[in-house]
XYZ file of C-alpha atoms in Angstrom:
399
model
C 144.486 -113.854 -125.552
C 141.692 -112.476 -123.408
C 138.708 -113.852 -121.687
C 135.576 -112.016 -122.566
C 132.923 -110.961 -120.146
C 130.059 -110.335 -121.893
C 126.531 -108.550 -121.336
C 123.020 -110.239 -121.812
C 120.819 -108.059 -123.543
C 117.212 -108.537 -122.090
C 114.895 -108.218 -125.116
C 111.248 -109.348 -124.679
C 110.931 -112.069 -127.140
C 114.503 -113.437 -125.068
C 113.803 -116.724 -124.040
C 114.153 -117.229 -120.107
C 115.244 -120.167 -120.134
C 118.051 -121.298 -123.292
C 120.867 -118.451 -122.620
C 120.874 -118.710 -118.467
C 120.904 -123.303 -119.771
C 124.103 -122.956 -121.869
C 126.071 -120.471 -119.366
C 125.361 -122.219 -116.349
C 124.076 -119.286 -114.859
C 120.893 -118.691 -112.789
C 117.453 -118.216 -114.718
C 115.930 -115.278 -113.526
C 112.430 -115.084 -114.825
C 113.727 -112.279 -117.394
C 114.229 -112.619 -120.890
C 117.564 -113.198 -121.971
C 117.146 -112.484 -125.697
C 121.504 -111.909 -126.685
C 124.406 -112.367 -125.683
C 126.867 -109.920 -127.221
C 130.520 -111.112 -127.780
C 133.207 -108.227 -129.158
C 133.200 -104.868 -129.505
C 129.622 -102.780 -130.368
C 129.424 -99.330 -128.556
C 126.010 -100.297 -127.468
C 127.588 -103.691 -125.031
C 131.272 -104.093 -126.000
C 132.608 -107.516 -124.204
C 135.597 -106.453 -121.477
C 138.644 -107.940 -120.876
C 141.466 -107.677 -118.051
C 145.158 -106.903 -118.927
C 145.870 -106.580 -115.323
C 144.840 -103.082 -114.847
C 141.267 -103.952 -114.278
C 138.192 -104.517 -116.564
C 138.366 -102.055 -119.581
C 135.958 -102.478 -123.117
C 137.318 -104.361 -125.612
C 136.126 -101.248 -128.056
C 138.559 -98.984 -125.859
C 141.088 -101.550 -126.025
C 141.094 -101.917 -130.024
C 140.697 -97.912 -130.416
C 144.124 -97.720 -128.286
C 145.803 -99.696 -131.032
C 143.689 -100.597 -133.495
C 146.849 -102.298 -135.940
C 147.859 -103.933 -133.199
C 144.516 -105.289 -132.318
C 142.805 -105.698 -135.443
C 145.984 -105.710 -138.016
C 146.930 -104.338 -141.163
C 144.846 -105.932 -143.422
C 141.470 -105.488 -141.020
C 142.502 -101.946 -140.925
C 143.506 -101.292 -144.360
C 139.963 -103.123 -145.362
C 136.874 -102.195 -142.805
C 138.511 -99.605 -140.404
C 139.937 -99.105 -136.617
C 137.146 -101.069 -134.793
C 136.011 -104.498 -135.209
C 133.717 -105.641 -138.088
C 131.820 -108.046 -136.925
C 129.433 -109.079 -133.955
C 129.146 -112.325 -132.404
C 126.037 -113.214 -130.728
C 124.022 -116.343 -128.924
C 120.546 -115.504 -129.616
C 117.888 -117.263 -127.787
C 114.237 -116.352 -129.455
C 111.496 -117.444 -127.832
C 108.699 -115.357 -129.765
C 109.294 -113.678 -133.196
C 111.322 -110.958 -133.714
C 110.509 -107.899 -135.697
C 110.015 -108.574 -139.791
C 113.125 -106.997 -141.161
C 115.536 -105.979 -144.200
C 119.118 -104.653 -143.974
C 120.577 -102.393 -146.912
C 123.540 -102.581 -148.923
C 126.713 -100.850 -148.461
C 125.367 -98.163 -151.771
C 121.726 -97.937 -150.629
C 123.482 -97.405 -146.621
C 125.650 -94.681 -146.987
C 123.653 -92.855 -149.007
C 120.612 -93.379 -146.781
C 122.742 -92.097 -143.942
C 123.868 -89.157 -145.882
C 120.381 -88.042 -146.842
C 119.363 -88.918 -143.092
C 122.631 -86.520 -142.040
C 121.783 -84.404 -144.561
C 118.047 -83.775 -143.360
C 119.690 -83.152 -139.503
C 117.483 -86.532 -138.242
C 119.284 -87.140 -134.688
C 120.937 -90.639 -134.458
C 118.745 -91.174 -131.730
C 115.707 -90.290 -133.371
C 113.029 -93.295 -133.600
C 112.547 -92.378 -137.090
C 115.770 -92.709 -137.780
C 116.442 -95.356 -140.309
C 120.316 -95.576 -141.019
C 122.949 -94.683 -137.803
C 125.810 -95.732 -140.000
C 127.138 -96.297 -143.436
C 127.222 -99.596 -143.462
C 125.522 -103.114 -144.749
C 124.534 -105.725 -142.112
C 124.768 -109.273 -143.544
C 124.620 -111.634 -141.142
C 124.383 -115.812 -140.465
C 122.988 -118.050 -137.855
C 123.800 -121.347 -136.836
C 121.201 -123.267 -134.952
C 122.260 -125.146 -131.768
C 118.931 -126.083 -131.278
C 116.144 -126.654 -133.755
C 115.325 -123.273 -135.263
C 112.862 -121.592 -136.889
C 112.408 -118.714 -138.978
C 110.885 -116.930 -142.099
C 113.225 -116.025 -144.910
C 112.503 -114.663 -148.463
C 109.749 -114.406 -150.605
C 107.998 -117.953 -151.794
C 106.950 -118.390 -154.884
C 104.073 -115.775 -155.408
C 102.081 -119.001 -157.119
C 102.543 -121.095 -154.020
C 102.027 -118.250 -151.599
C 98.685 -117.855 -153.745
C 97.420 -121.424 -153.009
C 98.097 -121.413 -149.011
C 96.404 -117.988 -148.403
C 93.096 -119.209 -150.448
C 93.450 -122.435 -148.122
C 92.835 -119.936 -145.267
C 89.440 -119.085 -146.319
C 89.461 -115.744 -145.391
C 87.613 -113.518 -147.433
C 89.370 -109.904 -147.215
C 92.999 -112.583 -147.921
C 90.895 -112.835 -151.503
C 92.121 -109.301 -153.313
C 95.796 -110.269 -152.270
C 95.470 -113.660 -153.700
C 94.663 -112.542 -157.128
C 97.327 -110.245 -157.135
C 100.067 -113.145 -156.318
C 98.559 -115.145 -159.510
C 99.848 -112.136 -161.700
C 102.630 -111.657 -163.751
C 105.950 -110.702 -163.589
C 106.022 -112.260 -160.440
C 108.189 -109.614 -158.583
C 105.297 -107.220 -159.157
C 103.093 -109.160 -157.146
C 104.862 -109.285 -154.167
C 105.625 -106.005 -154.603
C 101.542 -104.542 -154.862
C 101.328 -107.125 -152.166
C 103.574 -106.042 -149.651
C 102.937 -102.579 -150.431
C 98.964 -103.076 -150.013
C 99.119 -105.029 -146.623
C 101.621 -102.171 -144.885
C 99.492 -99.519 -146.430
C 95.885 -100.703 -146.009
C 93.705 -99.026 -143.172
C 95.016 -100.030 -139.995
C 91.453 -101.562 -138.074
C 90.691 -103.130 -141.142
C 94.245 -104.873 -141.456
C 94.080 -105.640 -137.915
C 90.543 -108.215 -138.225
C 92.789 -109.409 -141.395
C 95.039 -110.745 -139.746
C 93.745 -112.066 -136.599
C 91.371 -113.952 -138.832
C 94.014 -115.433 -141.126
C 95.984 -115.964 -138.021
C 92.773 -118.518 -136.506
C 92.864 -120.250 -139.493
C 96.628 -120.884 -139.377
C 96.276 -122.057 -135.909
C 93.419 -124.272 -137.510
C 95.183 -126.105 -140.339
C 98.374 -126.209 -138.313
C 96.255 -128.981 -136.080
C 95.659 -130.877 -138.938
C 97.447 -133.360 -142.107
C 98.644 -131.801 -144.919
C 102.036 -130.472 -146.639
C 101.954 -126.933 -145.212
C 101.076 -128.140 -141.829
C 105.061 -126.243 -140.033
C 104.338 -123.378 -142.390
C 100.567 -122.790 -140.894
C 102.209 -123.219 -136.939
C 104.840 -120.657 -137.913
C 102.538 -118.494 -138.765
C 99.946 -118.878 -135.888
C 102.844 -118.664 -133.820
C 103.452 -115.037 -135.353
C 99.777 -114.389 -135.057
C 99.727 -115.314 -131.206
C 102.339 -113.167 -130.484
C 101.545 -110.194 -132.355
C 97.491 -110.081 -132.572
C 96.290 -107.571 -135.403
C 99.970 -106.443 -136.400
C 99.967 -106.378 -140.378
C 103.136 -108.185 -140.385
C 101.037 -111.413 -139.619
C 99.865 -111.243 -143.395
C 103.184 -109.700 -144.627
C 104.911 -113.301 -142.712
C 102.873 -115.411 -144.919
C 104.475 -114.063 -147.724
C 107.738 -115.426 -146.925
C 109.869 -119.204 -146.702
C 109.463 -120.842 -143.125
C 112.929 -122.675 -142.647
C 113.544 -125.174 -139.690
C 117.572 -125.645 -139.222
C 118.715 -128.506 -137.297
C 121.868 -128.349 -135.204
C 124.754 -127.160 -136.954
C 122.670 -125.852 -139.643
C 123.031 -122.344 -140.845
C 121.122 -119.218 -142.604
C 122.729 -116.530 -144.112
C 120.584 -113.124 -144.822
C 122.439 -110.832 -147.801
C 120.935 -107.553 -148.334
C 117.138 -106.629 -149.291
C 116.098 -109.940 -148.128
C 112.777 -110.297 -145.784
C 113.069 -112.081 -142.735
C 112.433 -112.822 -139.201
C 113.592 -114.970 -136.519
C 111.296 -117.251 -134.841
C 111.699 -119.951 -131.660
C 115.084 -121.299 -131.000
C 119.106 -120.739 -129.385
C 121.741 -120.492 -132.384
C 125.075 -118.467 -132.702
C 124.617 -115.639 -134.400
C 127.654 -112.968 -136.829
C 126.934 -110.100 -138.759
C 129.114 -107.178 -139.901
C 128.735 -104.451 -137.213
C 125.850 -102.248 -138.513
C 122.677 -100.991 -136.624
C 120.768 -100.731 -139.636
C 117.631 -102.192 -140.109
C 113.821 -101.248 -141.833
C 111.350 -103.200 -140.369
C 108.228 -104.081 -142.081
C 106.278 -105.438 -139.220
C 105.978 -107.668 -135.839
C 107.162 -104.461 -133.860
C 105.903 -101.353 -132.295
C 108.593 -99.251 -134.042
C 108.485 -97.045 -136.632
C 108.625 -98.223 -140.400
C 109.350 -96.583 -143.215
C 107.345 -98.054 -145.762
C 108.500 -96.005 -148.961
C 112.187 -96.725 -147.846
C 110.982 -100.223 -147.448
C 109.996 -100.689 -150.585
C 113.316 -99.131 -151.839
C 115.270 -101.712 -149.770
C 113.167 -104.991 -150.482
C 114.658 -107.400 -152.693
C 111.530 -108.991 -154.703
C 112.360 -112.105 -155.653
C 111.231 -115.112 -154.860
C 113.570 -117.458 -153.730
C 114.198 -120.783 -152.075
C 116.033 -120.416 -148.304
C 119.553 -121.350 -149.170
C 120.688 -123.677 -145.850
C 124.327 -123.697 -144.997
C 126.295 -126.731 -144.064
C 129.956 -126.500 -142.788
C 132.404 -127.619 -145.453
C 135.357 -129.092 -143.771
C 138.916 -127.568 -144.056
C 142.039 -127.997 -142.625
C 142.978 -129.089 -139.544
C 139.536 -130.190 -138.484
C 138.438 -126.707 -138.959
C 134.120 -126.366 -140.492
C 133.179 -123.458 -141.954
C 130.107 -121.363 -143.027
C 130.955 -120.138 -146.428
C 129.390 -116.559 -146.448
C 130.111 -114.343 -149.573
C 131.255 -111.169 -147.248
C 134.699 -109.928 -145.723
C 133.716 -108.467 -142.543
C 133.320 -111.770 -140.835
C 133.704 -115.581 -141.380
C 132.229 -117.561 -138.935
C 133.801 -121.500 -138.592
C 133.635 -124.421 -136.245
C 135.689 -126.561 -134.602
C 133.947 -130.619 -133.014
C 136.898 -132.006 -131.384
C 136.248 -135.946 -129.818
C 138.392 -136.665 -126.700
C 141.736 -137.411 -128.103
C 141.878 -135.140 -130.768
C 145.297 -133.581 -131.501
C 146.071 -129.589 -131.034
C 146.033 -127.781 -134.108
C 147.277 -123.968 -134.237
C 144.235 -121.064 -134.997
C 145.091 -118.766 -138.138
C 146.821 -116.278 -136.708
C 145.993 -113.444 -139.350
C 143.310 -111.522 -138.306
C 141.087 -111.259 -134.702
C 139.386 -114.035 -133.390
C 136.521 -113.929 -130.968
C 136.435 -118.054 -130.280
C 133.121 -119.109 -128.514
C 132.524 -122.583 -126.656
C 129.211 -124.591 -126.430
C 130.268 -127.578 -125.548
C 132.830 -129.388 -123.455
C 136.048 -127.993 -122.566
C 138.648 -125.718 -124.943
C 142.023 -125.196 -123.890
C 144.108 -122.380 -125.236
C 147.784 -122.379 -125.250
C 150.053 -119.173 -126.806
C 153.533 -119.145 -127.646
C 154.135 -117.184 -124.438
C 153.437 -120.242 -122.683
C 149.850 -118.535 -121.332
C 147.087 -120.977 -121.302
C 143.331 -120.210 -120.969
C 140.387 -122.688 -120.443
C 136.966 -122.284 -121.792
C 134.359 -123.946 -120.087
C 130.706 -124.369 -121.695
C 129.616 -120.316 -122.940
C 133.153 -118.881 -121.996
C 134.494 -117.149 -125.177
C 138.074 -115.086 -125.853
C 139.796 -112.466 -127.882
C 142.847 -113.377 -129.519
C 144.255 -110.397 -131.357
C 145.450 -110.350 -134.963
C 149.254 -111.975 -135.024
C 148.917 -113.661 -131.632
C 149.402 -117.649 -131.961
C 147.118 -120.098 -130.326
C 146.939 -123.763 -130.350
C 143.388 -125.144 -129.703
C 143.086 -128.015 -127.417
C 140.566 -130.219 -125.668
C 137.078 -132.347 -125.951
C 134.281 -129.461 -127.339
C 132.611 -127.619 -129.768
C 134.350 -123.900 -130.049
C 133.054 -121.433 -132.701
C 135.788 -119.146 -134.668
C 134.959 -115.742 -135.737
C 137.108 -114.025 -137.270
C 137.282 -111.511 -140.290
C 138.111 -112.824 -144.007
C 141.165 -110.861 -145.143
C-alpha cells in the first residue's frame, strides 16, 4: 500500500475555502476547485517505493497485472479506470453531457478521422471512452440534473414574466414531450446571441426575485439566480431552467449515466467517474460547443433526479450502487471501538479519509495511517485490514 500525494487543480469556480478546510492545509486566496486522487495523465497522484516520488500512471504502466490485475486488465485495459476526486464548487460549473461508449468511439474516430489535433479547442472526443460518474455530498450540495417535466418547466418560466421566455413556453406545453425539450434546447443555443443575452439576464432578475419570496419553487428560483449571477447573458442561464435542481445532504449521492444534462452547483462532495475527458458542453462556459453534436448526445427525457443512498453490506462496508464496471465507489463510518475488517482484495483500491483517523495494516506487517484528506493505493491482490475511528471512502473497480 502507498500513500498518495495528490495535486489541487485550481479551477475558477474552486472554492477557496472547503478543499484547503478538509486537508488542513493553508487557504491561499486561490481557488481550489479538485483534488485528483489516481492515475489521469493530466495530474496522476505519486507515490514512494523508496526510490523517490514516481506517478502512480508510470507505476501501473510498469506492471499493469500486477497493479491493476487480471480481471481489470482483461476488462478496461493497462491503466486505471476510474478517477477519484474531492470537488469543492463554489460557482457553477459548465452545463454538460458525456457520451456513451458507441456514440464515443465513433465520435473519436470521425474526430481522428478528420485529423482534429487532441489539443484542439474544438475538439470534442480525446478518447474512446464513456464518462459516467457519481458524487457524494459531504456538505449540502447543489446541482441541476435532467430534464423536468416539460409541463412543469412550462409553469415556472411563465411565473418569470418575461416576455421573449413566452415562445419557449408554448413549445414545452406540446406534445410528445421529448420534442419540446428538444426545439427548446435547440432554439435557446441557436437563437441570436445579443438577443439571448437580455433573455437571460432578465429571466435571471426575476429568479433572483421569486427566490426572495414564499412559494414551492422558491430553491429552484435561487439555483437559478445563482447561475445567472455567475454567468450574466450566457444562454445556458435559460438552458439551466430546463433542468431538476437537486440538494443532497451528507452522504447523499448523484449518479450522471450518459446523455444526461447537468451541472454542478455550490458545495464539497467526493467525486468517481470512469477515466474519460469527454465532455459537450451546452453552456455556463467560454468554450466551444458543438451544438449539432449536442443534440446528437442529449438524452430527452424528462426525468426525476434519482438520489443515491448507501445500502449496507458486509462488514460495515456502504455502498453507492452505480450500474457501471469501471468504478464502484463505497464507504466505510467506523465509531471508536469498531472491530478491523479486511478490504476486498480483488481489484485496486484508491481509499480516501474525511474524517477521523484510518489505520492500515498488510499482511507484511506494514501499517499506514490516514489522517483527515490522506488517501492510499492498495494494488489489486494486496491484503489490508481497515482500522480506526473515521469515515474512509473505497474506490475500487467492479470486476
Amino acid at each position: 500500500m502507498d500513500r498518495l500525494a495528490n495535486t489541487v487543480r485550481p479551477y475558477a469556480w474552486g472554492s477557496t475555502t472547503a478543499i484547503p478546510g478538509l486537508l488542513g492545509t493553508p487557504v491561499t486566496g486561490e481557488p481550489q476547485a479538485e483534488l485528483w486522487l489516481g492515475a489521469h495523465p493530466g495530474a496522476p497522484s505519486r507515490v514512494d517505493r523508496g526510490d523517490g516520488p514516481r506517478p502512480l500512471s508510470e507505476v501501473i504502466a510498469a506492471d499493469p497485472q500486477g497493479e491493476l490485475g487480471a480481471a481489470s486488465v482483461r476488462e478496461f485495459g493497462p491503466t486505471l479506470p476510474f478517477l477519484l476526486k474531492l470537488l469543492a464548487a463554489a460557482a457553477p460549473l459548465s452545463l454538460q453531457v458525456h457520451p456513451d461508449r458507441t456514440g464515443a468511439a465513433a465520435g473519436f474516430a470521425a474526430e481522428e478521422a478528420r485529423g482534429i489535433p487532441l489539443d484542439a479547442p474544438h475538439r470534442n472526443y480525446k478518447d474512446t471512452h464513456h464518462k459516467p460518474e457519481l458524487l457524494c455530498a459531504l456538505t449540502p450540495f447543489d446541482g441541476l440534473c435532467g430534464f423536468r417535466d416539460p409541463a412543469a418547466t412550462a409553469d415556472l418560466l411563465a411565473a418569470l414574466d418575461v416576455d421573449s421566455l413566452k415562445p419557449y413556453v408554448d413549445l414545452l406545453r406540446a406534445h410528445p414531450e421529448t420534442d419540446a425539450l428538444r426545439e427548446v434546447l435547440t432554439a435557446v443555443l441557436t437563437a441570436d446571441r445579443e438577443a439571448m443575452a437580455e433573455t437571460a439576464a432578465a429571466a435571471g432578475a426575476a429568479a433572483e426575485r421569486l427566490a426572495g419570496q414564499e412559494g414551492p419553487h422558491r430553491d429552484d428560483y435561487a439555483a437559478y439566480a445563482f447561475v445567472a449571477r455567475h454567468y450574466p447573458g450566457d444562454p445556458g442561464v435559460v438552458a439551466a431552467m430546463l433542468l431538476n435542481h437537486v440538494r443532497l445532504q451528507p452522504g447523499e449521492a448523484l449518479y450522471l449515466g450518459a446523455g444526461v444534462p447537468h451541472a454542478y452547483l455550490d458545495g464539497l462532495g467526493v467525486e468517481i467517474m470512469a477515466n474519460s475527458d469527454n465532455v459537450l458542453r451546452c453552456g455556463l462556459t467560454p468554450k466551444h460547443i458543438d451544438v449539432p453534436e449536442l443534440l446528437r448526445v442529449v438524452r430527452f427525457e424528462p426525468s426525476v433526479p434519482g438520489v443515491l443512498r448507501p445500502e449496507a453490506g458486509p462488514d460495515g462496508e456502504e455502498v453507492y450502487a452505480a450500474p457501471v464496471g469501471e468504478f464502484r465507489l463505497s464507504r466505510y463510518v467506523r465509531p471508536v471501538g469498531a472491530p478491523p475488517h479486511p478490504l476486498d482484495a480483488r481489484a485496486p483500491q484508491v481509499l480516501l479519509c474525511t474524517h477521523g483517523t484510518a489505520l492500515l495494516r498488510g499482511d507484511d506487517g506494514g501499517e499506514l495511517s490516514l489522517a483527515q484528506g490522506e488517501s492510499a493505493f492498495v494494488r489489486a491482490g494486496e491484503r489490508v485490514v481497515l482500522d480506526g475511528a473515521c469515515t474512509l471512502f473505497r474506490a475500487t473497480v467492479a470486476v
